[in-house]
């Protein structure tokens, strides 16, 4: 299905982004992976994608908090692989604290990485997609694009912002063969979730088990974490021709969380 297409997935050295990049590569797309982490582990991942799926995989270490680096990453991908047909805005970070104690630099960093990065990437990738009359833009938002939780002011604001950006760019590109959608997972077991457990324990005075059961999965009616494979499956479907009429959609994949 994706043979000959190029997919760029931000924040794909780990978790959801890595699963999406591998799923696209398995389907035949050349991929650009991006994100931080151990140099050798990233190279193993990149070369593993090439070996496992017979596609080209390049790595960009662009920092998603820096607009100029994002624009350069898109330009470099177009130069090296010929195009960016599928853009997945996935890089994200979290910080948990009451608003009056929320560090200003953490607010700025979360808005930059979780929201402004998607703007910079779309701004740079849309011209090529318009010229080729085909494009797929997917942002990993969150159930927090639809509802709030306490102590996550920056994250919830950024993810709600992604919903607005998605709808706006979907309208602007609808007549150009481009779809723009946001995927809104509930809790997915990844390093991002693991990292917020100690902060949530401190902010709410709870044990690790209480955080998992009473905070993380409290709102998820299935009482199970969403898997990265399920999210990658939806991200793959959105690139298909069958999904060409789905645009501007904010799609929940949250075990029923936002149905309540
Ligand atoms: P993760 O921590 O496993 O992965 C995050 C990725 O983003 C990593 O590759 C990391 O290196 C990269 N990254 C972080 N800062 C970066 C920067 N400045 N520049 C470039 N890359 C950067 O997290 P995840 O759970 O896979 O999260 C991926 C996305 O899914 C995020 O946008 C997150 O908000 C969203 N999400 C996660 C969950 C969940 O429960 N895990 C739920 C809903 C939404």
CSV table of C-alpha atoms and ligand atoms in Angstrom, one decimal:
chain,number,residue,atom,x,y,z
A,1,UNK,CA,0.0,0.0,0.0
A,2,UNK,CA,2.7,2.5,1.0
A,3,UNK,CA,5.4,1.3,-1.5
A,4,UNK,CA,7.3,4.3,-2.8
A,5,UNK,CA,5.9,6.7,-0.2
A,6,UNK,CA,8.0,8.5,2.4
A,7,UNK,CA,6.8,8.8,6.0
A,8,UNK,CA,8.4,11.1,8.5
A,9,UNK,CA,7.5,10.3,12.1
A,10,UNK,CA,8.7,12.7,14.8
A,11,UNK,CA,9.5,11.2,18.2
A,12,UNK,CA,10.0,7.8,16.8
A,13,UNK,CA,12.9,6.5,18.8
A,14,UNK,CA,10.5,5.1,21.4
A,15,UNK,CA,6.9,4.2,22.2
A,16,UNK,CA,4.1,5.0,19.9
A,17,UNK,CA,6.2,6.8,17.2
A,18,UNK,CA,8.5,3.8,16.9
A,19,UNK,CA,5.6,1.5,16.4
A,20,UNK,CA,4.1,3.7,13.8
A,21,UNK,CA,7.4,4.1,11.9
A,22,UNK,CA,7.9,0.3,11.9
A,23,UNK,CA,4.3,-0.3,10.7
A,24,UNK,CA,4.7,2.1,7.8
A,25,UNK,CA,8.0,0.5,6.9
A,26,UNK,CA,6.5,-2.9,7.0
A,27,UNK,CA,3.9,-1.6,4.6
A,28,UNK,CA,6.6,-0.5,2.2
A,29,UNK,CA,7.2,3.2,3.0
A,30,UNK,CA,10.7,4.7,3.3
A,31,UNK,CA,10.9,6.3,6.7
A,32,UNK,CA,12.5,9.1,8.6
A,33,UNK,CA,12.9,8.5,12.3
A,34,UNK,CA,13.5,11.2,14.8
A,35,UNK,CA,13.9,11.6,18.5
A,36,UNK,CA,16.4,11.5,21.3
A,37,UNK,CA,18.1,8.5,22.9
A,38,UNK,CA,21.2,6.4,22.9
A,39,UNK,CA,23.1,6.8,19.7
A,40,UNK,CA,23.9,3.1,19.2
A,41,UNK,CA,20.3,2.1,20.1
A,42,UNK,CA,19.0,4.5,17.5
A,43,UNK,CA,21.3,3.3,14.8
A,44,UNK,CA,20.3,-0.3,15.6
A,45,UNK,CA,16.7,0.7,15.2
A,46,UNK,CA,17.3,2.5,11.9
A,47,UNK,CA,19.4,-0.2,10.3
A,48,UNK,CA,16.9,-2.8,11.7
A,49,UNK,CA,14.1,-1.1,9.8
A,50,UNK,CA,16.1,-1.3,6.6
A,51,UNK,CA,17.0,-4.9,7.2
A,52,UNK,CA,13.6,-6.1,8.3
A,53,UNK,CA,11.5,-4.4,5.7
A,54,UNK,CA,13.8,-3.6,2.7
A,55,UNK,CA,13.1,0.1,2.7
A,56,UNK,CA,15.3,3.2,3.3
A,57,UNK,CA,15.4,4.6,6.8
A,58,UNK,CA,17.2,7.8,7.7
A,59,UNK,CA,17.5,9.4,11.1
A,60,UNK,CA,17.1,13.0,12.0
A,61,UNK,CA,18.2,14.3,15.4
A,62,UNK,CA,16.2,17.5,15.0
A,63,UNK,CA,15.0,19.0,18.2
A,64,UNK,CA,11.2,19.4,18.0
A,65,UNK,CA,11.4,22.5,20.3
A,66,UNK,CA,13.3,24.4,17.5
A,67,UNK,CA,11.3,25.5,14.5
A,68,UNK,CA,14.4,26.0,12.3
A,69,UNK,CA,15.6,22.4,12.9
A,70,UNK,CA,12.1,21.1,12.1
A,71,UNK,CA,12.0,23.0,8.7
A,72,UNK,CA,15.6,21.7,8.0
A,73,UNK,CA,14.5,18.1,8.8
A,74,UNK,CA,11.6,18.2,6.3
A,75,UNK,CA,13.9,19.8,3.6
A,76,UNK,CA,16.6,17.2,4.2
A,77,UNK,CA,14.1,14.3,4.0
A,78,UNK,CA,12.7,15.7,0.7
A,79,UNK,CA,16.3,16.0,-0.6
A,80,UNK,CA,17.4,12.5,0.5
A,81,UNK,CA,14.2,10.5,-0.1
A,82,UNK,CA,12.5,12.6,-2.7
A,83,UNK,CA,9.4,13.7,-0.7
A,84,UNK,CA,7.5,13.7,2.6
A,85,UNK,CA,4.2,12.1,1.8
A,86,UNK,CA,3.1,11.2,5.3
A,87,UNK,CA,3.9,13.4,8.3
A,88,UNK,CA,3.2,12.1,11.8
A,89,UNK,CA,3.6,14.7,14.5
A,90,UNK,CA,4.2,12.4,17.4
A,91,UNK,CA,7.0,13.8,19.6
A,92,UNK,CA,5.7,14.7,23.0
A,93,UNK,CA,6.7,15.2,26.6
A,94,UNK,CA,4.7,15.5,29.8
A,95,UNK,CA,5.0,17.3,33.1
A,96,UNK,CA,2.7,17.1,36.1
A,97,UNK,CA,2.2,19.8,38.7
A,98,UNK,CA,-0.4,22.1,40.1
A,99,UNK,CA,-0.8,25.3,37.9
A,100,UNK,CA,0.6,27.6,40.6
A,101,UNK,CA,3.8,25.5,40.9
A,102,UNK,CA,4.1,24.7,37.2
A,103,UNK,CA,7.6,25.7,36.1
A,104,UNK,CA,7.4,28.3,33.4
A,105,UNK,CA,10.2,26.7,31.4
A,106,UNK,CA,8.2,23.4,31.4
A,107,UNK,CA,5.2,25.2,30.1
A,108,UNK,CA,7.2,26.7,27.3
A,109,UNK,CA,8.9,23.4,26.5
A,110,UNK,CA,5.6,21.4,26.3
A,111,UNK,CA,3.9,24.0,24.2
A,112,UNK,CA,6.9,24.0,21.8
A,113,UNK,CA,7.3,20.2,21.5
A,114,UNK,CA,3.7,19.1,21.8
A,115,UNK,CA,2.0,21.9,19.8
A,116,UNK,CA,4.3,24.4,17.9
A,117,UNK,CA,6.4,21.5,16.4
A,118,UNK,CA,3.3,20.2,14.5
A,119,UNK,CA,2.8,23.7,13.1
A,120,UNK,CA,6.4,24.0,12.0
A,121,UNK,CA,6.3,20.5,10.4
A,122,UNK,CA,3.0,21.1,8.6
A,123,UNK,CA,4.1,24.5,7.4
A,124,UNK,CA,7.2,22.9,5.8
A,125,UNK,CA,5.6,19.7,4.5
A,126,UNK,CA,2.3,21.0,3.0
A,127,UNK,CA,3.8,22.7,-0.1
A,128,UNK,CA,5.4,19.4,-1.3
A,129,UNK,CA,2.1,17.5,-0.6
A,130,UNK,CA,0.1,20.1,-2.5
A,131,UNK,CA,2.5,19.9,-5.4
A,132,UNK,CA,2.1,16.1,-5.5
A,133,UNK,CA,-1.7,16.3,-4.8
A,134,UNK,CA,-1.4,13.7,-2.1
A,135,UNK,CA,-0.6,13.8,1.6
A,136,UNK,CA,-1.4,12.4,4.9
A,137,UNK,CA,-0.8,14.3,8.1
A,138,UNK,CA,-1.5,12.6,11.4
A,139,UNK,CA,-0.8,14.0,14.9
A,140,UNK,CA,-0.7,11.9,18.0
A,141,UNK,CA,-2.8,14.1,20.2
A,142,UNK,CA,-4.4,12.5,23.3
A,143,UNK,CA,-7.7,12.0,25.1
A,144,UNK,CA,-6.4,15.2,26.6
A,145,UNK,CA,-7.2,16.9,23.4
A,146,UNK,CA,-10.9,16.3,24.3
A,147,UNK,CA,-11.0,16.3,28.1
A,148,UNK,CA,-8.8,17.6,30.9
A,149,UNK,CA,-7.1,16.1,34.0
A,150,UNK,CA,-5.8,18.1,36.9
A,151,UNK,CA,-2.1,19.0,37.1
A,152,UNK,CA,-1.5,18.8,33.3
A,153,UNK,CA,-2.2,22.4,32.3
A,154,UNK,CA,0.5,22.6,29.6
A,155,UNK,CA,-0.1,19.1,28.2
A,156,UNK,CA,-3.9,19.5,28.0
A,157,UNK,CA,-3.6,23.0,26.5
A,158,UNK,CA,-1.1,21.8,23.8
A,159,UNK,CA,-3.2,18.7,22.9
A,160,UNK,CA,-6.4,20.8,22.7
A,161,UNK,CA,-4.3,23.1,20.4
A,162,UNK,CA,-3.4,20.2,18.2
A,163,UNK,CA,-7.2,19.5,17.7
A,164,UNK,CA,-7.7,23.1,16.5
A,165,UNK,CA,-4.6,23.0,14.3
A,166,UNK,CA,-5.7,19.7,12.8
A,167,UNK,CA,-9.2,21.0,11.9
A,168,UNK,CA,-7.8,24.3,10.4
A,169,UNK,CA,-5.1,22.7,8.2
A,170,UNK,CA,-7.7,20.0,7.1
A,171,UNK,CA,-9.9,22.7,5.8
A,172,UNK,CA,-7.0,24.5,4.0
A,173,UNK,CA,-5.8,21.3,2.3
A,174,UNK,CA,-9.1,19.4,1.7
A,175,UNK,CA,-9.2,20.1,-2.0
A,176,UNK,CA,-5.5,19.0,-2.5
A,177,UNK,CA,-5.7,15.3,-1.8
A,178,UNK,CA,-4.4,15.8,1.7
A,179,UNK,CA,-6.0,14.6,4.9
A,180,UNK,CA,-5.2,15.9,8.3
A,181,UNK,CA,-6.3,14.0,11.4
A,182,UNK,CA,-5.5,13.6,15.1
A,183,UNK,CA,-5.4,10.3,16.9
A,184,UNK,CA,-6.3,10.6,20.6
A,185,UNK,CA,-5.1,7.7,22.6
A,186,UNK,CA,-6.1,7.0,26.2
A,187,UNK,CA,-3.3,5.6,28.4
A,188,UNK,CA,-0.8,3.6,26.4
A,189,UNK,CA,2.0,1.8,28.2
A,190,UNK,CA,5.1,3.6,27.0
A,191,UNK,CA,8.2,5.3,28.7
A,192,UNK,CA,6.2,8.6,28.7
A,193,UNK,CA,3.6,7.0,31.1
A,194,UNK,CA,6.2,5.3,33.2
A,195,UNK,CA,8.0,8.6,33.7
A,196,UNK,CA,5.0,10.5,35.0
A,197,UNK,CA,4.2,7.9,37.7
A,198,UNK,CA,6.7,9.4,40.3
A,199,UNK,CA,5.5,12.9,39.8
A,200,UNK,CA,1.9,11.9,40.1
A,201,UNK,CA,2.7,9.9,43.2
A,202,UNK,CA,4.3,13.1,44.7
A,203,UNK,CA,1.5,15.5,43.4
A,204,UNK,CA,-1.3,13.3,44.8
A,205,UNK,CA,0.4,11.5,47.7
A,206,UNK,CA,-0.3,8.1,46.3
A,207,UNK,CA,1.6,4.8,45.9
A,208,UNK,CA,2.7,3.5,42.4
A,209,UNK,CA,-0.2,0.9,42.4
A,210,UNK,CA,-2.7,3.5,43.4
A,211,UNK,CA,-1.5,5.8,40.5
A,212,UNK,CA,-1.8,3.0,38.0
A,213,UNK,CA,-5.2,1.8,39.2
A,214,UNK,CA,-6.9,4.9,40.6
A,215,UNK,CA,-5.4,7.7,38.4
A,216,UNK,CA,-4.1,6.3,35.1
A,217,UNK,CA,-6.8,3.7,34.4
A,218,UNK,CA,-9.5,5.3,36.5
A,219,UNK,CA,-11.1,7.0,33.5
A,220,UNK,CA,-10.4,4.2,31.0
A,221,UNK,CA,-13.6,2.0,31.2
A,222,UNK,CA,-11.8,-1.1,29.6
A,223,UNK,CA,-9.3,-0.9,32.6
A,224,UNK,CA,-6.6,-1.8,30.1
A,225,UNK,CA,-3.8,0.2,28.6
A,226,UNK,CA,-4.1,0.9,24.8
A,227,UNK,CA,-1.3,-0.8,22.9
A,228,UNK,CA,1.1,0.9,20.5
A,229,UNK,CA,0.2,-1.7,17.9
A,230,UNK,CA,-3.5,-0.6,18.0
A,231,UNK,CA,-2.4,3.0,17.5
A,232,UNK,CA,-0.1,2.1,14.7
A,233,UNK,CA,-3.0,0.2,13.1
A,234,UNK,CA,-5.2,3.3,13.1
A,235,UNK,CA,-2.3,5.4,11.8
A,236,UNK,CA,-1.8,3.0,8.9
A,237,UNK,CA,-5.5,2.9,8.1
A,238,UNK,CA,-5.6,6.8,7.9
A,239,UNK,CA,-2.9,6.6,5.1
A,240,UNK,CA,-5.1,4.3,3.0
A,241,UNK,CA,-7.2,5.3,0.1
A,242,UNK,CA,-10.3,4.0,2.0
A,243,UNK,CA,-9.6,6.7,4.5
A,244,UNK,CA,-9.5,9.6,2.0
A,245,UNK,CA,-12.7,11.1,3.3
A,246,UNK,CA,-11.6,11.2,6.9
A,247,UNK,CA,-10.1,14.6,7.4
A,248,UNK,CA,-10.3,17.1,10.2
A,249,UNK,CA,-11.2,14.3,12.5
A,250,UNK,CA,-10.2,14.0,16.1
A,251,UNK,CA,-10.3,10.3,16.6
A,252,UNK,CA,-10.5,8.7,20.1
A,253,UNK,CA,-8.7,5.4,20.7
A,254,UNK,CA,-9.1,5.4,24.5
A,255,UNK,CA,-11.0,2.3,25.7
A,256,UNK,CA,-14.1,4.5,26.1
A,257,UNK,CA,-12.6,7.2,28.3
A,258,UNK,CA,-14.0,10.2,26.4
A,259,UNK,CA,-17.4,8.5,26.0
A,260,UNK,CA,-18.2,9.2,29.6
B,1,LIG,P1,7.8,8.3,24.5
B,1,LIG,O1,8.4,9.0,25.7
B,1,LIG,O2,7.9,6.8,24.5
B,1,LIG,O3,8.3,8.8,23.2
B,1,LIG,C1,8.4,10.2,22.9
B,1,LIG,C2,9.3,10.4,21.7
B,1,LIG,O4,9.4,11.9,21.5
B,1,LIG,C3,10.7,9.9,21.9
B,1,LIG,O5,11.1,9.3,20.7
B,1,LIG,C4,11.5,11.1,22.3
B,1,LIG,O6,12.9,11.0,22.0
B,1,LIG,C5,10.8,12.1,21.5
B,1,LIG,N1,11.1,13.5,21.9
B,1,LIG,C6,10.9,14.1,23.1
B,1,LIG,N2,11.3,15.4,23.0
B,1,LIG,C7,11.8,15.6,21.8
B,1,LIG,C8,12.4,16.7,21.1
B,1,LIG,N3,12.5,17.9,21.8
B,1,LIG,N4,12.7,16.6,19.8
B,1,LIG,C9,12.6,15.4,19.2
B,1,LIG,N5,12.1,14.3,19.8
B,1,LIG,C10,11.7,14.4,21.0
B,1,LIG,O7,6.2,8.7,24.6
B,1,LIG,P2,4.9,8.0,23.9
B,1,LIG,O8,4.0,7.6,25.0
B,1,LIG,O9,5.3,7.1,22.8
B,1,LIG,O10,4.3,9.4,23.3
B,1,LIG,C11,4.2,9.7,21.9
B,1,LIG,C12,3.1,10.7,21.7
B,1,LIG,O11,1.9,10.1,22.1
B,1,LIG,C13,3.2,12.0,22.5
B,1,LIG,O12,2.8,13.1,21.8
B,1,LIG,C14,2.3,11.8,23.7
B,1,LIG,O13,1.8,13.0,24.2
B,1,LIG,C15,1.2,11.0,23.0
B,1,LIG,N6,0.3,10.2,23.9
B,1,LIG,C16,0.9,9.2,24.7
B,1,LIG,C17,0.0,8.5,25.5
B,1,LIG,C18,0.5,7.5,26.4
B,1,LIG,O14,-0.3,7.0,27.3
B,1,LIG,N7,1.7,7.0,26.3
B,1,LIG,C19,-1.4,8.8,25.5
B,1,LIG,C20,-1.9,9.8,24.7
B,1,LIG,C21,-1.0,10.5,23.9
